[in-house]
Amino acid sequence: MIIGVVGLGLIGGSFCRAVKAKTRHQCLGLDQDFNVLEEALKIGAIDGILEVQELQNCDLVIVCLHPKQTISFLTEHAGDFKKGGIVIDTCGIKTAVVEAVEDPLRQNGVTFIGAHPMAGREFSGFFYSLPDLYEGASFIMTPSPDVDSEKLEVVRNLAKALGFSRIVLTDCQTHDETIAFTSQIAHVISNAYVKSPTLQNQSGFSAGSYQDLSRVAKLNEDMWTDLFLMNQQPLLFELNTVIEHLQEYRNALERQDAEGLRGLLRDGRILKENA
Amino acid sequence: MIIGVVGLGLIGGSFCRAVKAKTRHQCLGLDQDFNVLEEALKIGAIDGILEVQELQNCDLVIVCLHPKQTISFLTEHAGDFKKGGIVIDTCGIKTAVVEAVEDPLRQNGVTFIGAHPMAGREFSGFFYSLPDLYEGASFIMTPSPDVDSEKLEVVRNLAKALGFSRIVLTDCQTHDETIAFTSQIAHVISNAYVKSPTLQNQSGFSAGSYQDLSRVAKLNEDMWTDLFLMNQQPLLFELNTVIEHLQEYRNALERQDAEGLRGLLRDGRILKENA
């Protein structure tokens, strides 16, 4: 089939490279940066450049833009896609995106399936994209109940072909609540952690735990601000939860309550062991 | 020289294996678990079993016990070491250990040097020890000003021979404050993070950030309770610091303050980029 990829950053670029490396589908790329398109053509990551007026030729379009851009692109171009075609997004939050774009696309005879490839790097841009970025990762889909099962199968088969090892079907709310925990709060914590004044002494004192905890502090603040605000309630819940738990350790430590502290640490260890 | 290793867990076992794999020193092991000693002998990790009354034959003794055990072992056996010999510990906190054991050993003609190998695994015990555990790691020493420079050189050269890539000399207070940040608070945060009820949904939604943040939640609560209580003030400072910062993100999110949130995230990104 003809696959169009909109936005050739880390995620979109990796989709292009994976499609060309692992399937026989045709892959066209749309990006506002002509240098990126030229580079993608040069290294064979795309078969050709995709213009907006050619979206109607694509059987499947993968939109790899930030959440707000995804919503504006899909609502502006809702009438430009192939009737009977499929559009998926790749945003880290689903309720806000799906609610905004599903109806306009449906009214134009296009099937929209919310998707979230669970992969990334602490770098962004086409330059860092990889044909194997999705190898072994989860591919989450939040299809509405009325989505045709054959269309779902098309996307599922493509995801498997690109290297995803696990396809997860869920609803938007469960996705957003879970992602607030597995991804969003992890980024907030990492970003908050490095604000200790002790950071300046860390060189030479850093074993794995500092490296792990600080890794995702280096984030794109524009994209994550949007993601956080579009998932306000679930993220607020996680923030309140972790702050309350941290206060328990702090209070036990302040009281020099060895048994209390040991119990708190034991509870966490057991939860992790069973996770 | 003859090196004695007291406590053949992950850290001590790895010292034994590294000494035998990378140097020509003789290595003797002391442990309360005879099965561990037999296994260490069998695989050539030690040249022989070390009895307490033979401590006086060792030029260098590396004590690889938990902090409280380290203190009790060294104060009980302060008179059993070789006069003119060297004893080092491997505890994750230094002030409490050095203050307790340095004087008794000094009075017995033994040089004590506080040490902290910055390496570990999320598993414990001799079974998980590795000859290459220290490859590329930092070796921190907190020698008192009166420590003979030749003795310091003996330990430094051994550390380099065992694979440590960086030798850091500092004082106990700086060590403890820094380690509260790079290691201790990271373990508390990880242990607190997994207590969210959302943990039960994480399967299939976990990219790198969840894995990184939850890794050290699986900790030995007995050892870490001791470490935390023996480093109360620096760890309380880090706990209060990170809680205050997390509250800033929470408040910005609650107010839907995009500019405030973006600014908080940007500050963290820049700190990490420059760390």
PDB file of C-alpha atoms in Angstrom, chain A residues 118-120 138-140 166 168 170 174-179 181-226 228-229 231-233 235-243 245-259 261-273 275, chain B residues 118-120 138-140 166 168 170 174-179 181-226 228-229 231-233 235-243 245-259 261-273 275:
ATOM      1  CA  MET A 118       5.865   3.293  23.044  1.00  0.00           C
ATOM      2  CA  ALA A 119       9.360   4.201  21.964  1.00  0.00           C
ATOM      3  CA  GLY A 120      11.553   7.253  21.984  1.00  0.00           C
ATOM      4  CA  SER A 138       4.593  -1.818  22.465  1.00  0.00           C
ATOM      5  CA  PHE A 139       2.174  -0.360  19.933  1.00  0.00           C
ATOM      6  CA  ILE A 140      -0.931   0.932  21.669  1.00  0.00           C
ATOM      7  CA  ARG A 166       3.259  -6.205  21.429  1.00  0.00           C
ATOM      8  CA  VAL A 168      -2.156  -3.318  23.027  1.00  0.00           C
ATOM      9  CA  THR A 170      -7.354  -0.151  25.064  1.00  0.00           C
ATOM     10  CA  THR A 174      -7.172   3.892  30.366  1.00  0.00           C
ATOM     11  CA  HIS A 175      -4.369   4.869  28.036  1.00  0.00           C
ATOM     12  CA  ASP A 176      -4.154   8.397  29.390  1.00  0.00           C
ATOM     13  CA  GLU A 177      -4.296   7.346  33.031  1.00  0.00           C
ATOM     14  CA  THR A 178      -1.635   4.703  32.529  1.00  0.00           C
ATOM     15  CA  ILE A 179       0.650   6.919  30.505  1.00  0.00           C
ATOM     16  CA  PHE A 181       2.144   7.024  35.404  1.00  0.00           C
ATOM     17  CA  THR A 182       4.551   5.167  33.116  1.00  0.00           C
ATOM     18  CA  SER A 183       5.751   8.183  31.181  1.00  0.00           C
ATOM     19  CA  GLN A 184       4.503  11.637  32.184  1.00  0.00           C
ATOM     20  CA  ILE A 185       5.195  11.607  35.925  1.00  0.00           C
ATOM     21  CA  ALA A 186       8.562   9.943  35.209  1.00  0.00           C
ATOM     22  CA  HIS A 187       9.509  12.946  33.095  1.00  0.00           C
ATOM     23  CA  VAL A 188       8.310  15.422  35.732  1.00  0.00           C
ATOM     24  CA  ILE A 189      10.210  13.605  38.489  1.00  0.00           C
ATOM     25  CA  SER A 190      13.406  13.449  36.454  1.00  0.00           C
ATOM     26  CA  ASN A 191      13.126  17.130  35.592  1.00  0.00           C
ATOM     27  CA  ALA A 192      12.486  18.048  39.249  1.00  0.00           C
ATOM     28  CA  TYR A 193      15.274  15.804  40.541  1.00  0.00           C
ATOM     29  CA  VAL A 194      18.064  17.633  38.718  1.00  0.00           C
ATOM     30  CA  LYS A 195      17.048  20.916  40.369  1.00  0.00           C
ATOM     31  CA  SER A 196      18.796  20.038  43.618  1.00  0.00           C
ATOM     32  CA  PRO A 197      21.778  22.355  44.208  1.00  0.00           C
ATOM     33  CA  THR A 198      23.769  19.182  44.922  1.00  0.00           C
ATOM     34  CA  LEU A 199      23.665  18.459  41.169  1.00  0.00           C
ATOM     35  CA  GLN A 200      26.824  20.518  40.769  1.00  0.00           C
ATOM     36  CA  ASN A 201      28.826  17.984  42.811  1.00  0.00           C
ATOM     37  CA  GLN A 202      27.572  14.851  41.072  1.00  0.00           C
ATOM     38  CA  SER A 203      30.542  14.259  38.776  1.00  0.00           C
ATOM     39  CA  GLY A 204      32.428  11.194  39.983  1.00  0.00           C
ATOM     40  CA  PHE A 205      29.660  10.272  42.415  1.00  0.00           C
ATOM     41  CA  SER A 206      27.259   8.961  39.839  1.00  0.00           C
ATOM     42  CA  ALA A 207      26.444   5.319  39.644  1.00  0.00           C
ATOM     43  CA  GLY A 208      23.506   3.935  37.717  1.00  0.00           C
ATOM     44  CA  SER A 209      20.765   5.410  39.859  1.00  0.00           C
ATOM     45  CA  TYR A 210      21.659   9.030  39.075  1.00  0.00           C
ATOM     46  CA  GLN A 211      22.019   8.248  35.383  1.00  0.00           C
ATOM     47  CA  ASP A 212      18.673   6.467  35.256  1.00  0.00           C
ATOM     48  CA  LEU A 213      16.770   9.055  37.227  1.00  0.00           C
ATOM     49  CA  SER A 214      18.153  12.069  35.393  1.00  0.00           C
ATOM     50  CA  ARG A 215      18.041  10.696  31.836  1.00  0.00           C
ATOM     51  CA  VAL A 216      14.659  12.047  30.716  1.00  0.00           C
ATOM     52  CA  ALA A 217      15.154  15.435  32.427  1.00  0.00           C
ATOM     53  CA  LYS A 218      16.416  16.507  29.023  1.00  0.00           C
ATOM     54  CA  LEU A 219      13.019  16.886  27.382  1.00  0.00           C
ATOM     55  CA  ASN A 220      11.312  19.066  24.811  1.00  0.00           C
ATOM     56  CA  GLU A 221       9.459  21.495  27.084  1.00  0.00           C
ATOM     57  CA  ASP A 222       7.057  22.681  24.364  1.00  0.00           C
ATOM     58  CA  MET A 223       5.794  19.211  23.538  1.00  0.00           C
ATOM     59  CA  TRP A 224       5.638  18.047  27.147  1.00  0.00           C
ATOM     60  CA  THR A 225       3.814  21.168  28.327  1.00  0.00           C
ATOM     61  CA  ASP A 226       1.098  20.390  25.770  1.00  0.00           C
ATOM     62  CA  PHE A 228       0.763  17.497  30.420  1.00  0.00           C
ATOM     63  CA  LEU A 229      -1.980  20.109  30.055  1.00  0.00           C
ATOM     64  CA  ASN A 231      -3.810  15.114  30.409  1.00  0.00           C
ATOM     65  CA  GLN A 232      -4.262  17.331  33.449  1.00  0.00           C
ATOM     66  CA  GLN A 233      -6.352  15.173  35.774  1.00  0.00           C
ATOM     67  CA  LEU A 235      -1.113  13.613  35.829  1.00  0.00           C
ATOM     68  CA  LEU A 236      -2.322  15.629  38.816  1.00  0.00           C
ATOM     69  CA  PHE A 237      -3.384  12.366  40.423  1.00  0.00           C
ATOM     70  CA  GLU A 238       0.082  10.849  39.910  1.00  0.00           C
ATOM     71  CA  LEU A 239       1.829  13.986  41.140  1.00  0.00           C
ATOM     72  CA  ASN A 240      -0.261  14.108  44.301  1.00  0.00           C
ATOM     73  CA  THR A 241       0.267  10.381  44.825  1.00  0.00           C
ATOM     74  CA  VAL A 242       4.047  10.460  44.566  1.00  0.00           C
ATOM     75  CA  ILE A 243       4.333  13.630  46.682  1.00  0.00           C
ATOM     76  CA  HIS A 245       4.379   8.905  49.362  1.00  0.00           C
ATOM     77  CA  LEU A 246       7.613  10.882  49.442  1.00  0.00           C
ATOM     78  CA  GLN A 247       6.306  12.737  52.476  1.00  0.00           C
ATOM     79  CA  GLU A 248       5.860   9.416  54.279  1.00  0.00           C
ATOM     80  CA  TYR A 249       9.537   8.544  53.819  1.00  0.00           C
ATOM     81  CA  ARG A 250      10.525  12.061  54.817  1.00  0.00           C
ATOM     82  CA  ASN A 251       8.474  11.925  57.998  1.00  0.00           C
ATOM     83  CA  ALA A 252       9.830   8.515  58.982  1.00  0.00           C
ATOM     84  CA  LEU A 253      13.374   9.740  58.362  1.00  0.00           C
ATOM     85  CA  GLU A 254      12.777  12.906  60.347  1.00  0.00           C
ATOM     86  CA  ARG A 255      11.481  10.873  63.295  1.00  0.00           C
ATOM     87  CA  GLN A 256      14.399   8.412  62.899  1.00  0.00           C
ATOM     88  CA  ASP A 257      11.724   5.758  62.737  1.00  0.00           C
ATOM     89  CA  ALA A 258      13.747   2.761  61.534  1.00  0.00           C
ATOM     90  CA  GLU A 259      10.819   0.333  61.572  1.00  0.00           C
ATOM     91  CA  LEU A 261      11.243   3.456  57.093  1.00  0.00           C
ATOM     92  CA  ARG A 262      12.016  -0.219  56.645  1.00  0.00           C
ATOM     93  CA  GLY A 263       8.322  -0.955  56.178  1.00  0.00           C
ATOM     94  CA  LEU A 264       7.934   1.785  53.569  1.00  0.00           C
ATOM     95  CA  LEU A 265      10.955   0.492  51.633  1.00  0.00           C
ATOM     96  CA  ARG A 266       9.788  -3.113  51.928  1.00  0.00           C
ATOM     97  CA  ASP A 267       6.353  -2.227  50.534  1.00  0.00           C
ATOM     98  CA  GLY A 268       7.966  -0.586  47.502  1.00  0.00           C
ATOM     99  CA  ARG A 269      10.351  -3.470  46.912  1.00  0.00           C
ATOM    100  CA  ILE A 270       7.520  -5.996  46.960  1.00  0.00           C
ATOM    101  CA  LEU A 271       5.393  -3.913  44.576  1.00  0.00           C
ATOM    102  CA  LYS A 272       8.314  -3.687  42.143  1.00  0.00           C
ATOM    103  CA  GLU A 273       9.076  -7.384  42.392  1.00  0.00           C
ATOM    104  CA  ALA A 275       5.075  -5.581  38.800  1.00  0.00           C
TER     105      ALA A 275
ATOM    106  CA  MET B 118      30.403   3.472  42.956  1.00  0.00           C
ATOM    107  CA  ALA B 119      29.034   0.307  41.469  1.00  0.00           C
ATOM    108  CA  GLY B 120      26.244  -2.088  42.174  1.00  0.00           C
ATOM    109  CA  SER B 138      34.390   5.716  40.277  1.00  0.00           C
ATOM    110  CA  PHE B 139      36.296   4.775  43.405  1.00  0.00           C
ATOM    111  CA  ILE B 140      35.774   7.367  46.118  1.00  0.00           C
ATOM    112  CA  ARG B 166      38.292   7.355  38.216  1.00  0.00           C
ATOM    113  CA  VAL B 168      37.920  10.628  43.648  1.00  0.00           C
ATOM    114  CA  THR B 170      37.004  13.980  49.032  1.00  0.00           C
ATOM    115  CA  THR B 174      30.988  16.189  50.846  1.00  0.00           C
ATOM    116  CA  HIS B 175      30.715  12.496  50.087  1.00  0.00           C
ATOM    117  CA  ASP B 176      27.625  12.044  52.226  1.00  0.00           C
ATOM    118  CA  GLU B 177      25.868  15.152  50.897  1.00  0.00           C
ATOM    119  CA  THR B 178      26.583  14.198  47.304  1.00  0.00           C
ATOM    120  CA  ILE B 179      25.606  10.574  47.726  1.00  0.00           C
ATOM    121  CA  PHE B 181      21.581  13.186  45.914  1.00  0.00           C
ATOM    122  CA  THR B 182      23.129  10.815  43.373  1.00  0.00           C
ATOM    123  CA  SER B 183      22.118   7.596  45.085  1.00  0.00           C
ATOM    124  CA  GLN B 184      19.964   7.764  48.217  1.00  0.00           C
ATOM    125  CA  ILE B 185      17.154  10.061  47.059  1.00  0.00           C
ATOM    126  CA  ALA B 186      17.109   8.190  43.737  1.00  0.00           C
ATOM    127  CA  HIS B 187      16.332   4.996  45.624  1.00  0.00           C
ATOM    128  CA  VAL B 188      13.634   6.692  47.732  1.00  0.00           C
ATOM    129  CA  ILE B 189      12.004   8.222  44.662  1.00  0.00           C
ATOM    130  CA  SER B 190      12.027   4.934  42.766  1.00  0.00           C
ATOM    131  CA  ASN B 191      10.564   3.113  45.755  1.00  0.00           C
ATOM    132  CA  ALA B 192       7.863   5.788  46.186  1.00  0.00           C
ATOM    133  CA  TYR B 193       7.051   5.896  42.466  1.00  0.00           C
ATOM    134  CA  VAL B 194       5.948   2.273  42.231  1.00  0.00           C
ATOM    135  CA  LYS B 195       3.355   2.835  44.974  1.00  0.00           C
ATOM    136  CA  SER B 196       0.903   4.476  42.604  1.00  0.00           C
ATOM    137  CA  PRO B 197      -2.181   2.286  42.160  1.00  0.00           C
ATOM    138  CA  THR B 198      -1.694   2.792  38.409  1.00  0.00           C
ATOM    139  CA  LEU B 199       1.308   0.431  38.630  1.00  0.00           C
ATOM    140  CA  GLN B 200      -1.057  -2.480  38.080  1.00  0.00           C
ATOM    141  CA  ASN B 201      -1.844  -1.252  34.543  1.00  0.00           C
ATOM    142  CA  GLN B 202       1.735  -0.602  33.440  1.00  0.00           C
ATOM    143  CA  SER B 203       2.288  -3.771  31.449  1.00  0.00           C
ATOM    144  CA  GLY B 204       2.443  -2.896  27.765  1.00  0.00           C
ATOM    145  CA  PHE B 205       2.582   0.832  28.498  1.00  0.00           C
ATOM    146  CA  SER B 206       6.172   0.883  29.634  1.00  0.00           C
ATOM    147  CA  ALA B 207       8.810   2.581  27.590  1.00  0.00           C
ATOM    148  CA  GLY B 208      12.250   3.436  28.920  1.00  0.00           C
ATOM    149  CA  SER B 209      11.154   6.041  31.443  1.00  0.00           C
ATOM    150  CA  TYR B 210       9.159   3.606  33.581  1.00  0.00           C
ATOM    151  CA  GLN B 211      11.948   1.037  33.442  1.00  0.00           C
ATOM    152  CA  ASP B 212      14.588   3.575  34.429  1.00  0.00           C
ATOM    153  CA  LEU B 213      12.580   5.142  37.213  1.00  0.00           C
ATOM    154  CA  SER B 214      11.421   1.895  38.780  1.00  0.00           C
ATOM    155  CA  ARG B 215      14.681  -0.075  38.501  1.00  0.00           C
ATOM    156  CA  VAL B 216      16.146   0.599  41.948  1.00  0.00           C
ATOM    157  CA  ALA B 217      12.791   0.290  43.734  1.00  0.00           C
ATOM    158  CA  LYS B 218      13.877  -3.304  44.266  1.00  0.00           C
ATOM    159  CA  LEU B 219      16.278  -2.628  47.111  1.00  0.00           C
ATOM    160  CA  ASN B 220      17.481  -4.289  50.301  1.00  0.00           C
ATOM    161  CA  GLU B 221      15.359  -2.472  52.894  1.00  0.00           C
ATOM    162  CA  ASP B 222      17.564  -3.445  55.839  1.00  0.00           C
ATOM    163  CA  MET B 223      20.732  -2.020  54.339  1.00  0.00           C
ATOM    164  CA  TRP B 224      19.079   1.099  52.960  1.00  0.00           C
ATOM    165  CA  THR B 225      17.250   1.867  56.212  1.00  0.00           C
ATOM    166  CA  ASP B 226      20.648   1.924  57.949  1.00  0.00           C
ATOM    167  CA  PHE B 228      19.382   6.531  55.258  1.00  0.00           C
ATOM    168  CA  LEU B 229      19.314   6.910  59.056  1.00  0.00           C
ATOM    169  CA  ASN B 231      22.841  10.092  56.619  1.00  0.00           C
ATOM    170  CA  GLN B 232      19.707  11.726  57.974  1.00  0.00           C
ATOM    171  CA  GLN B 233      20.334  15.430  57.409  1.00  0.00           C
ATOM    172  CA  LEU B 235      18.884  12.964  52.764  1.00  0.00           C
ATOM    173  CA  LEU B 236      16.215  15.080  54.494  1.00  0.00           C
ATOM    174  CA  PHE B 237      17.549  18.073  52.568  1.00  0.00           C
ATOM    175  CA  GLU B 238      17.226  16.224  49.249  1.00  0.00           C
ATOM    176  CA  LEU B 239      13.750  14.917  50.106  1.00  0.00           C
ATOM    177  CA  ASN B 240      12.509  18.371  51.028  1.00  0.00           C
ATOM    178  CA  THR B 241      14.114  19.817  47.898  1.00  0.00           C
ATOM    179  CA  VAL B 242      12.532  17.390  45.467  1.00  0.00           C
ATOM    180  CA  ILE B 243       9.120  17.568  47.170  1.00  0.00           C
ATOM    181  CA  HIS B 245      10.089  21.218  43.263  1.00  0.00           C
ATOM    182  CA  LEU B 246       7.413  18.638  42.497  1.00  0.00           C
ATOM    183  CA  GLN B 247       4.859  20.900  44.172  1.00  0.00           C
ATOM    184  CA  GLU B 248       5.811  23.690  41.763  1.00  0.00           C
ATOM    185  CA  TYR B 249       4.971  21.516  38.748  1.00  0.00           C
ATOM    186  CA  ARG B 250       1.774  20.344  40.438  1.00  0.00           C
ATOM    187  CA  ASN B 251       0.661  23.894  41.141  1.00  0.00           C
ATOM    188  CA  ALA B 252       1.397  25.055  37.595  1.00  0.00           C
ATOM    189  CA  LEU B 253      -0.502  22.068  36.212  1.00  0.00           C
ATOM    190  CA  GLU B 254      -3.448  22.676  38.545  1.00  0.00           C
ATOM    191  CA  ARG B 255      -3.634  26.324  37.416  1.00  0.00           C
ATOM    192  CA  GLN B 256      -3.257  25.217  33.762  1.00  0.00           C
ATOM    193  CA  ASP B 257      -0.381  27.676  33.669  1.00  0.00           C
ATOM    194  CA  ALA B 258       1.294  26.729  30.377  1.00  0.00           C
ATOM    195  CA  GLU B 259       3.999  29.370  30.578  1.00  0.00           C
ATOM    196  CA  LEU B 261       4.998  24.752  33.360  1.00  0.00           C
ATOM    197  CA  ARG B 262       7.097  25.324  30.256  1.00  0.00           C
ATOM    198  CA  GLY B 263       9.505  27.453  32.311  1.00  0.00           C
ATOM    199  CA  LEU B 264       9.845  24.787  35.010  1.00  0.00           C
ATOM    200  CA  LEU B 265      10.546  22.111  32.400  1.00  0.00           C
ATOM    201  CA  ARG B 266      12.985  24.338  30.527  1.00  0.00           C
ATOM    202  CA  ASP B 267      14.952  25.038  33.724  1.00  0.00           C
ATOM    203  CA  GLY B 268      15.301  21.315  34.380  1.00  0.00           C
ATOM    204  CA  ARG B 269      16.310  20.556  30.799  1.00  0.00           C
ATOM    205  CA  ILE B 270      19.058  23.195  30.883  1.00  0.00           C
ATOM    206  CA  LEU B 271      20.380  21.951  34.235  1.00  0.00           C
ATOM    207  CA  LYS B 272      20.571  18.408  32.885  1.00  0.00           C
ATOM    208  CA  GLU B 273      22.240  19.515  29.654  1.00  0.00           C
ATOM    209  CA  ALA B 275      25.385  18.617  34.295  1.00  0.00           C
TER     210      ALA B 275
END
